[in-house]
PDB file of C-alpha atoms in Angstrom:
ATOM      1  CA  MET A 232     104.426  87.974 100.295  1.00  0.00           C
ATOM      2  CA  ILE A 233     100.648  88.556 102.233  1.00  0.00           C
ATOM      3  CA  ALA A 234      99.693  91.944 104.800  1.00  0.00           C
ATOM      4  CA  VAL A 235      99.136  92.048 108.398  1.00  0.00           C
ATOM      5  CA  ILE A 236      97.136  95.024 109.435  1.00  0.00           C
ATOM      6  CA  ASP A 237      97.379  96.395 113.617  1.00  0.00           C
ATOM      7  CA  VAL A 238      93.704  99.332 113.494  1.00  0.00           C
ATOM      8  CA  GLY A 239      95.225 100.663 117.413  1.00  0.00           C
ATOM      9  CA  ASN A 240      92.374 103.489 118.552  1.00  0.00           C
ATOM     10  CA  THR A 241      95.006 106.336 116.837  1.00  0.00           C
ATOM     11  CA  ASN A 242      97.082 104.845 114.142  1.00  0.00           C
ATOM     12  CA  MET A 243      96.464 102.426 111.772  1.00  0.00           C
ATOM     13  CA  THR A 244     100.143  99.558 111.252  1.00  0.00           C
ATOM     14  CA  MET A 245     100.344  97.762 108.373  1.00  0.00           C
ATOM     15  CA  GLY A 246     103.443  95.483 107.531  1.00  0.00           C
ATOM     16  CA  VAL A 247     104.099  93.473 104.199  1.00  0.00           C
ATOM     17  CA  TYR A 248     105.928  90.357 105.031  1.00  0.00           C
ATOM     18  CA  ASP A 249     107.525  87.965 102.276  1.00  0.00           C
ATOM     19  CA  GLY A 250     107.331  84.520 104.565  1.00  0.00           C
ATOM     20  CA  ARG A 251     108.895  85.111 107.832  1.00  0.00           C
ATOM     21  CA  THR A 252     110.782  88.257 105.958  1.00  0.00           C
ATOM     22  CA  ARG A 253     109.282  91.463 106.987  1.00  0.00           C
ATOM     23  CA  LYS A 254     110.244  93.736 103.964  1.00  0.00           C
ATOM     24  CA  ALA A 255     107.710  97.526 104.647  1.00  0.00           C
ATOM     25  CA  THR A 256     105.724  98.769 107.332  1.00  0.00           C
ATOM     26  CA  PHE A 257     104.007 101.974 107.561  1.00  0.00           C
ATOM     27  CA  ARG A 258     100.944 103.925 108.860  1.00  0.00           C
ATOM     28  CA  ILE A 259      97.969 104.949 108.767  1.00  0.00           C
ATOM     29  CA  THR A 260      95.605 107.659 111.495  1.00  0.00           C
ATOM     30  CA  THR A 261      92.637 105.770 112.405  1.00  0.00           C
ATOM     31  CA  LYS A 262      90.639 108.706 113.919  1.00  0.00           C
ATOM     32  CA  MET A 263      89.914 110.182 110.145  1.00  0.00           C
ATOM     33  CA  PRO A 264      86.698 108.594 109.160  1.00  0.00           C
ATOM     34  CA  ARG A 265      87.613 107.254 104.208  1.00  0.00           C
ATOM     35  CA  SER A 266      85.751 105.159 102.691  1.00  0.00           C
ATOM     36  CA  SER A 267      87.226 101.313 100.676  1.00  0.00           C
ATOM     37  CA  ASP A 268      88.217 103.868  97.962  1.00  0.00           C
ATOM     38  CA  GLU A 269      90.489 105.964 100.339  1.00  0.00           C
ATOM     39  CA  TYR A 270      91.047 103.269 101.717  1.00  0.00           C
ATOM     40  CA  GLY A 271      92.255 101.252  99.087  1.00  0.00           C
ATOM     41  CA  VAL A 272      94.472 104.444  97.521  1.00  0.00           C
ATOM     42  CA  LEU A 273      96.389 104.769 100.763  1.00  0.00           C
ATOM     43  CA  ILE A 274      97.169 100.814 101.214  1.00  0.00           C
ATOM     44  CA  THR A 275      98.460 100.818  97.354  1.00  0.00           C
ATOM     45  CA  GLN A 276     100.535 104.392  97.134  1.00  0.00           C
ATOM     46  CA  MET A 277     102.019 103.654 100.473  1.00  0.00           C
ATOM     47  CA  LEU A 278     102.792  99.706  98.707  1.00  0.00           C
ATOM     48  CA  LEU A 279     104.006 101.359  95.754  1.00  0.00           C
ATOM     49  CA  HIS A 280     106.274 103.805  98.135  1.00  0.00           C
ATOM     50  CA  LYS A 281     107.793 100.965  98.907  1.00  0.00           C
ATOM     51  CA  GLY A 282     108.356  98.715  95.802  1.00  0.00           C
ATOM     52  CA  ILE A 283     105.572  96.490  96.166  1.00  0.00           C
ATOM     53  CA  ARG A 284     103.048  95.607  94.082  1.00  0.00           C
ATOM     54  CA  ALA A 285      99.255  95.476  95.335  1.00  0.00           C
ATOM     55  CA  ASP A 286      98.692  92.124  93.135  1.00  0.00           C
ATOM     56  CA  THR A 287     101.633  90.396  94.562  1.00  0.00           C
ATOM     57  CA  LEU A 288     100.041  89.937  98.083  1.00  0.00           C
ATOM     58  CA  GLU A 289      99.028  86.368  97.894  1.00  0.00           C
ATOM     59  CA  GLY A 290      97.036  87.158 101.324  1.00  0.00           C
ATOM     60  CA  SER A 291      96.162  90.091 104.090  1.00  0.00           C
ATOM     61  CA  ILE A 292      95.150  89.714 108.114  1.00  0.00           C
ATOM     62  CA  VAL A 293      93.429  92.336 110.032  1.00  0.00           C
ATOM     63  CA  ALA A 294      93.828  92.616 114.185  1.00  0.00           C
ATOM     64  CA  SER A 295      91.375  95.902 114.784  1.00  0.00           C
ATOM     65  CA  VAL A 296      89.921  97.262 117.680  1.00  0.00           C
ATOM     66  CA  VAL A 297      88.653  99.595 116.574  1.00  0.00           C
ATOM     67  CA  PRO A 298      84.835  98.661 114.183  1.00  0.00           C
ATOM     68  CA  ASP A 299      83.900 101.143 113.452  1.00  0.00           C
ATOM     69  CA  VAL A 300      86.807 101.396 110.542  1.00  0.00           C
ATOM     70  CA  MET A 301      86.651  97.366 109.462  1.00  0.00           C
ATOM     71  CA  HIS A 302      83.994  97.538 106.734  1.00  0.00           C
ATOM     72  CA  SER A 303      85.529  99.784 104.616  1.00  0.00           C
ATOM     73  CA  LEU A 304      89.666  98.773 105.676  1.00  0.00           C
ATOM     74  CA  MET A 305      88.143  95.009 104.834  1.00  0.00           C
ATOM     75  CA  GLY A 306      86.504  96.240 101.683  1.00  0.00           C
ATOM     76  CA  ALA A 307      89.798  98.026 100.692  1.00  0.00           C
ATOM     77  CA  LEU A 308      91.645  94.768 100.971  1.00  0.00           C
ATOM     78  CA  VAL A 309      88.841  92.754  98.955  1.00  0.00           C
ATOM     79  CA  ARG A 310      89.291  95.046  95.905  1.00  0.00           C
ATOM     80  CA  TYR A 311      92.722  96.644  96.002  1.00  0.00           C
ATOM     81  CA  THR A 312      94.957  93.828  96.792  1.00  0.00           C
ATOM     82  CA  LYS A 313      92.617  90.998  95.928  1.00  0.00           C
ATOM     83  CA  THR A 314      93.341  89.545  99.226  1.00  0.00           C
ATOM     84  CA  ARG A 315      90.216  87.852 101.685  1.00  0.00           C
ATOM     85  CA  PRO A 316      91.281  89.367 104.957  1.00  0.00           C
ATOM     86  CA  MET A 317      90.849  87.671 107.266  1.00  0.00           C
ATOM     87  CA  ASN A 318      89.809  88.747 110.681  1.00  0.00           C
ATOM     88  CA  VAL A 319      91.674  87.640 114.036  1.00  0.00           C
ATOM     89  CA  GLY A 320      88.424  87.206 116.468  1.00  0.00           C
ATOM     90  CA  PRO A 321      87.163  84.134 118.029  1.00  0.00           C
ATOM     91  CA  GLY A 322      87.645  80.707 116.583  1.00  0.00           C
ATOM     92  CA  MET A 323      91.050  81.377 114.742  1.00  0.00           C
ATOM     93  CA  LYS A 324      93.789  79.166 115.895  1.00  0.00           C
ATOM     94  CA  THR A 325      96.354  81.547 117.938  1.00  0.00           C
ATOM     95  CA  GLY A 326      98.196  78.251 120.215  1.00  0.00           C
ATOM     96  CA  ILE A 327      97.346  80.826 122.764  1.00  0.00           C
ATOM     97  CA  ARG A 328      94.296  79.257 124.914  1.00  0.00           C
ATOM     98  CA  ILE A 329      92.358  81.686 126.748  1.00  0.00           C
ATOM     99  CA  ILE A 330      91.663  80.867 130.640  1.00  0.00           C
ATOM    100  CA  THR A 331      89.958  84.924 132.069  1.00  0.00           C
ATOM    101  CA  GLU A 332      86.480  84.811 132.739  1.00  0.00           C
ATOM    102  CA  ASP A 333      84.694  85.958 129.770  1.00  0.00           C
ATOM    103  CA  PRO A 334      87.113  84.758 126.212  1.00  0.00           C
ATOM    104  CA  ARG A 335      85.994  87.209 124.252  1.00  0.00           C
ATOM    105  CA  ALA A 336      86.189  90.539 125.209  1.00  0.00           C
ATOM    106  CA  ILE A 337      90.414  89.983 125.216  1.00  0.00           C
ATOM    107  CA  GLY A 338      90.919  92.950 122.317  1.00  0.00           C
ATOM    108  CA  ALA A 339      92.292  90.849 118.834  1.00  0.00           C
ATOM    109  CA  ASP A 340      96.112  92.949 119.549  1.00  0.00           C
ATOM    110  CA  ARG A 341      96.192  91.787 122.648  1.00  0.00           C
ATOM    111  CA  ILE A 342      95.518  88.276 121.826  1.00  0.00           C
ATOM    112  CA  VAL A 343      98.469  88.909 118.945  1.00  0.00           C
ATOM    113  CA  ASP A 344     101.007  89.792 121.130  1.00  0.00           C
ATOM    114  CA  ALA A 345     100.081  87.688 123.306  1.00  0.00           C
ATOM    115  CA  VAL A 346     100.841  84.555 120.514  1.00  0.00           C
ATOM    116  CA  ALA A 347     104.723  85.952 119.501  1.00  0.00           C
ATOM    117  CA  ALA A 348     105.518  87.417 122.115  1.00  0.00           C
ATOM    118  CA  TYR A 349     105.273  82.839 123.755  1.00  0.00           C
ATOM    119  CA  GLU A 350     106.271  82.169 120.299  1.00  0.00           C
ATOM    120  CA  LYS A 351     109.459  84.523 120.003  1.00  0.00           C
ATOM    121  CA  TYR A 352     110.557  83.953 123.648  1.00  0.00           C
ATOM    122  CA  GLY A 353     108.641  81.330 125.014  1.00  0.00           C
ATOM    123  CA  GLY A 354     106.339  81.344 128.586  1.00  0.00           C
ATOM    124  CA  PRO A 355     105.765  82.458 131.330  1.00  0.00           C
ATOM    125  CA  VAL A 356     105.835  85.899 130.093  1.00  0.00           C
ATOM    126  CA  LEU A 357     104.172  89.218 131.043  1.00  0.00           C
ATOM    127  CA  VAL A 358     103.169  91.507 127.810  1.00  0.00           C
ATOM    128  CA  LEU A 359     103.856  95.146 128.423  1.00  0.00           C
ATOM    129  CA  ASP A 360     101.599  96.950 125.089  1.00  0.00           C
ATOM    130  CA  PHE A 361     102.485 100.845 125.597  1.00  0.00           C
ATOM    131  CA  GLY A 362      99.523 101.956 122.771  1.00  0.00           C
ATOM    132  CA  THR A 363      96.506 104.540 123.468  1.00  0.00           C
ATOM    133  CA  ALA A 364      96.023 102.260 126.762  1.00  0.00           C
ATOM    134  CA  THR A 365      98.852 100.671 128.485  1.00  0.00           C
ATOM    135  CA  THR A 366      98.330  97.151 128.234  1.00  0.00           C
ATOM    136  CA  TYR A 367     100.246  94.062 130.906  1.00  0.00           C
ATOM    137  CA  ASP A 368      99.151  90.023 129.822  1.00  0.00           C
ATOM    138  CA  LEU A 369      99.820  87.591 131.711  1.00  0.00           C
ATOM    139  CA  ILE A 370     100.977  84.274 129.155  1.00  0.00           C
ATOM    140  CA  THR A 371     101.353  81.070 131.575  1.00  0.00           C
ATOM    141  CA  GLU A 372     104.825  78.421 130.342  1.00  0.00           C
ATOM    142  CA  LYS A 373     101.529  76.033 129.049  1.00  0.00           C
ATOM    143  CA  GLY A 374     100.235  79.633 126.911  1.00  0.00           C
ATOM    144  CA  GLU A 375      97.570  79.981 129.300  1.00  0.00           C
ATOM    145  CA  PHE A 376      96.109  83.661 128.783  1.00  0.00           C
ATOM    146  CA  ALA A 377      95.770  83.693 132.655  1.00  0.00           C
ATOM    147  CA  ALA A 378      95.306  87.572 133.545  1.00  0.00           C
ATOM    148  CA  GLY A 379      95.765  91.637 132.027  1.00  0.00           C
ATOM    149  CA  ILE A 380      95.315  94.554 133.378  1.00  0.00           C
ATOM    150  CA  THR A 381      94.445  97.450 131.396  1.00  0.00           C
ATOM    151  CA  ALA A 382      95.671 101.193 132.296  1.00  0.00           C
ATOM    152  CA  PRO A 383      95.563 104.393 130.978  1.00  0.00           C
ATOM    153  CA  GLY A 384      98.236 105.274 128.396  1.00  0.00           C
ATOM    154  CA  ILE A 385     101.129 107.887 128.363  1.00  0.00           C
ATOM    155  CA  ARG A 386      99.467 109.910 125.889  1.00  0.00           C
ATOM    156  CA  ILE A 387      96.104 109.726 127.269  1.00  0.00           C
ATOM    157  CA  SER A 388      97.188 110.960 130.615  1.00  0.00           C
ATOM    158  CA  SER A 389      99.612 113.954 128.348  1.00  0.00           C
ATOM    159  CA  GLU A 390      96.306 115.048 126.784  1.00  0.00           C
ATOM    160  CA  ALA A 391      93.608 114.635 129.627  1.00  0.00           C
ATOM    161  CA  LEU A 392      96.818 117.220 131.828  1.00  0.00           C
ATOM    162  CA  TRP A 393      96.313 119.985 128.993  1.00  0.00           C
ATOM    163  CA  THR A 394      92.730 119.925 127.773  1.00  0.00           C
ATOM    164  CA  GLN A 395      91.870 119.607 131.737  1.00  0.00           C
ATOM    165  CA  ALA A 396      94.130 122.274 133.417  1.00  0.00           C
ATOM    166  CA  ALA A 397      93.765 125.791 131.587  1.00  0.00           C
ATOM    167  CA  LYS A 398      96.596 126.570 132.962  1.00  0.00           C
ATOM    168  CA  LEU A 399      98.985 123.587 131.073  1.00  0.00           C
ATOM    169  CA  PRO A 400     100.072 123.659 127.855  1.00  0.00           C
ATOM    170  CA  GLU A 401     100.359 120.588 124.763  1.00  0.00           C
ATOM    171  CA  ILE A 402     103.902 119.293 125.550  1.00  0.00           C
ATOM    172  CA  GLU A 403     106.449 117.010 123.838  1.00  0.00           C
ATOM    173  CA  ILE A 404     106.547 113.352 125.846  1.00  0.00           C
ATOM    174  CA  ARG A 405     110.435 113.176 126.525  1.00  0.00           C
ATOM    175  CA  LYS A 406     111.975 112.417 129.233  1.00  0.00           C
ATOM    176  CA  PRO A 407     113.428 115.864 131.220  1.00  0.00           C
ATOM    177  CA  LYS A 408     116.826 116.053 132.602  1.00  0.00           C
ATOM    178  CA  SER A 409     116.279 115.966 135.845  1.00  0.00           C
ATOM    179  CA  ILE A 410     113.131 114.567 137.505  1.00  0.00           C
ATOM    180  CA  LEU A 411     114.113 117.724 139.783  1.00  0.00           C
ATOM    181  CA  ALA A 412     111.640 119.096 137.731  1.00  0.00           C
ATOM    182  CA  GLN A 413     111.697 123.601 137.961  1.00  0.00           C
ATOM    183  CA  GLU A 414     109.483 125.617 135.272  1.00  0.00           C
ATOM    184  CA  THR A 415     106.441 123.833 133.328  1.00  0.00           C
ATOM    185  CA  ILE A 416     106.702 121.719 130.901  1.00  0.00           C
ATOM    186  CA  SER A 417     109.660 119.803 132.268  1.00  0.00           C
ATOM    187  CA  SER A 418     107.535 119.775 135.608  1.00  0.00           C
ATOM    188  CA  MET A 419     104.824 117.412 132.900  1.00  0.00           C
ATOM    189  CA  GLN A 420     107.495 115.593 131.447  1.00  0.00           C
ATOM    190  CA  ALA A 421     108.821 114.495 134.714  1.00  0.00           C
ATOM    191  CA  GLY A 422     105.407 113.619 136.187  1.00  0.00           C
ATOM    192  CA  LEU A 423     104.202 111.648 132.674  1.00  0.00           C
ATOM    193  CA  VAL A 424     107.560 109.727 132.533  1.00  0.00           C
ATOM    194  CA  TYR A 425     108.476 108.958 135.440  1.00  0.00           C
ATOM    195  CA  GLY A 426     105.116 108.244 136.368  1.00  0.00           C
ATOM    196  CA  GLN A 427     104.785 105.434 134.170  1.00  0.00           C
ATOM    197  CA  ILE A 428     108.675 104.221 135.114  1.00  0.00           C
ATOM    198  CA  GLY A 429     106.779 103.957 138.430  1.00  0.00           C
ATOM    199  CA  GLN A 430     103.446 102.386 137.449  1.00  0.00           C
ATOM    200  CA  THR A 431     105.355  99.998 135.361  1.00  0.00           C
ATOM    201  CA  GLU A 432     107.710  98.674 137.995  1.00  0.00           C
ATOM    202  CA  TYR A 433     105.476  98.067 140.723  1.00  0.00           C
ATOM    203  CA  ILE A 434     103.051  96.174 138.526  1.00  0.00           C
ATOM    204  CA  ILE A 435     105.786  93.816 137.500  1.00  0.00           C
ATOM    205  CA  ARG A 436     106.292  93.208 140.908  1.00  0.00           C
ATOM    206  CA  LYS A 437     102.889  92.431 141.654  1.00  0.00           C
ATOM    207  CA  VAL A 438     102.324  89.885 138.938  1.00  0.00           C
ATOM    208  CA  LYS A 439     105.252  88.177 139.981  1.00  0.00           C
ATOM    209  CA  GLU A 440     104.457  88.423 143.267  1.00  0.00           C
ATOM    210  CA  GLU A 441     100.363  87.166 143.302  1.00  0.00           C
ATOM    211  CA  SER A 442     101.993  84.868 140.430  1.00  0.00           C
ATOM    212  CA  GLY A 443     104.325  83.200 142.043  1.00  0.00           C
ATOM    213  CA  ILE A 444     106.442  83.562 139.048  1.00  0.00           C
ATOM    214  CA  ARG A 445     109.905  84.597 139.587  1.00  0.00           C
ATOM    215  CA  ASN A 446     111.353  83.797 135.995  1.00  0.00           C
ATOM    216  CA  LEU A 447     109.072  85.942 133.954  1.00  0.00           C
ATOM    217  CA  LYS A 448     110.326  87.194 131.154  1.00  0.00           C
ATOM    218  CA  VAL A 449     108.226  90.678 129.987  1.00  0.00           C
ATOM    219  CA  VAL A 450     108.375  92.232 126.668  1.00  0.00           C
ATOM    220  CA  ALA A 451     107.418  95.388 126.294  1.00  0.00           C
ATOM    221  CA  THR A 452     106.409  96.567 122.662  1.00  0.00           C
ATOM    222  CA  GLY A 453     104.328  99.546 121.420  1.00  0.00           C
ATOM    223  CA  GLY A 454     105.113 103.358 119.609  1.00  0.00           C
ATOM    224  CA  LEU A 455     106.108 105.287 123.471  1.00  0.00           C
ATOM    225  CA  GLY A 456     107.147 101.268 125.321  1.00  0.00           C
ATOM    226  CA  ARG A 457     111.447 102.408 123.792  1.00  0.00           C
ATOM    227  CA  LEU A 458     111.102 105.462 125.746  1.00  0.00           C
ATOM    228  CA  ILE A 459     109.568 103.503 128.828  1.00  0.00           C
ATOM    229  CA  ALA A 460     111.724 100.154 128.614  1.00  0.00           C
ATOM    230  CA  ASP A 461     115.458 102.500 127.882  1.00  0.00           C
ATOM    231  CA  GLU A 462     114.904 103.518 131.871  1.00  0.00           C
ATOM    232  CA  THR A 463     113.676 100.248 134.040  1.00  0.00           C
ATOM    233  CA  ASP A 464     115.482  97.232 134.514  1.00  0.00           C
ATOM    234  CA  ALA A 465     112.237  95.568 134.954  1.00  0.00           C
ATOM    235  CA  ILE A 466     111.546  95.253 131.333  1.00  0.00           C
ATOM    236  CA  ASN A 467     113.919  92.740 129.841  1.00  0.00           C
ATOM    237  CA  ILE A 468     112.824  92.685 126.271  1.00  0.00           C
ATOM    238  CA  TYR A 469     111.669  95.907 123.861  1.00  0.00           C
ATOM    239  CA  ASP A 470     110.133  94.710 120.393  1.00  0.00           C
ATOM    240  CA  SER A 471     109.174  97.310 118.685  1.00  0.00           C
ATOM    241  CA  TYR A 472     107.348  94.244 115.762  1.00  0.00           C
ATOM    242  CA  LEU A 473     105.409  92.514 118.171  1.00  0.00           C
ATOM    243  CA  THR A 474     102.522  93.258 116.236  1.00  0.00           C
ATOM    244  CA  LEU A 475     103.226  92.780 113.351  1.00  0.00           C
ATOM    245  CA  ASP A 476     105.282  89.564 114.189  1.00  0.00           C
ATOM    246  CA  GLY A 477     102.544  88.557 115.920  1.00  0.00           C
ATOM    247  CA  LEU A 478      99.566  88.277 112.974  1.00  0.00           C
ATOM    248  CA  ARG A 479     101.841  86.936 110.645  1.00  0.00           C
ATOM    249  CA  ILE A 480     102.210  84.886 113.199  1.00  0.00           C
ATOM    250  CA  VAL A 481      98.348  83.858 113.295  1.00  0.00           C
ATOM    251  CA  TYR A 482      97.885  84.005 109.662  1.00  0.00           C
ATOM    252  CA  GLU A 483     100.373  81.157 108.941  1.00  0.00           C
ATOM    253  CA  LYS A 484      98.527  79.420 111.672  1.00  0.00           C
ATOM    254  CA  ASN A 485      95.114  79.191 110.067  1.00  0.00           C
ATOM    255  CA  ARG A 486      96.583  78.727 106.543  1.00  0.00           C
ATOM    256  CA  ARG A 487      94.160  77.136 104.040  1.00  0.00           C
TER     257      ARG A 487
END
């Protein structure tokens, strides 16, 4: 079995795979500073809660967009799981060729999303990840990472509303009964959710128009991706485990 960890700006998501079978998943908040021992205890206890002993892991792999946590996290994996964790970055075999102007600037999470979408669904494919940021990445039929768009995530937008506008409250992000809102909370929900749907549909349409790729599959993932995917025909597939599956695939490609 192997452990795969996606370190995002808000949460780190961990999965355990036995071959291609996903055995367990869990989340740890990223924003709280922790030592390697704290990470180690958290990880081993969460694994035990899922019926998995840390010493049964034979490998691990991490994709991170938060450099500050890496020293503690990698140390925890070495000490508490006895594995030598791979860190997704330049030089790794992925099966995806990055042809943007600055390939090293592409985040590890976007790379593993691209790997999973291309391996699972084929190309050309547009990969959407609704995380702290909302990202749109174009992978060609030949497996080339050709372009990427980055927008504020729906949660960032919502936090900007209630932190920057004194009279607006903190709200739950969900679709209201109608876009024709008649009070503050549902009006904010309508603006956030329908605004994200409109942005999503417009960007997908523009990517198809400017790339000239009409047979483009659109695959979405990320915490709030289901909310948006359920409300638009522009998204073909929602895959909640796309990033973890991508980490497993990258691990297999680089396994010695």
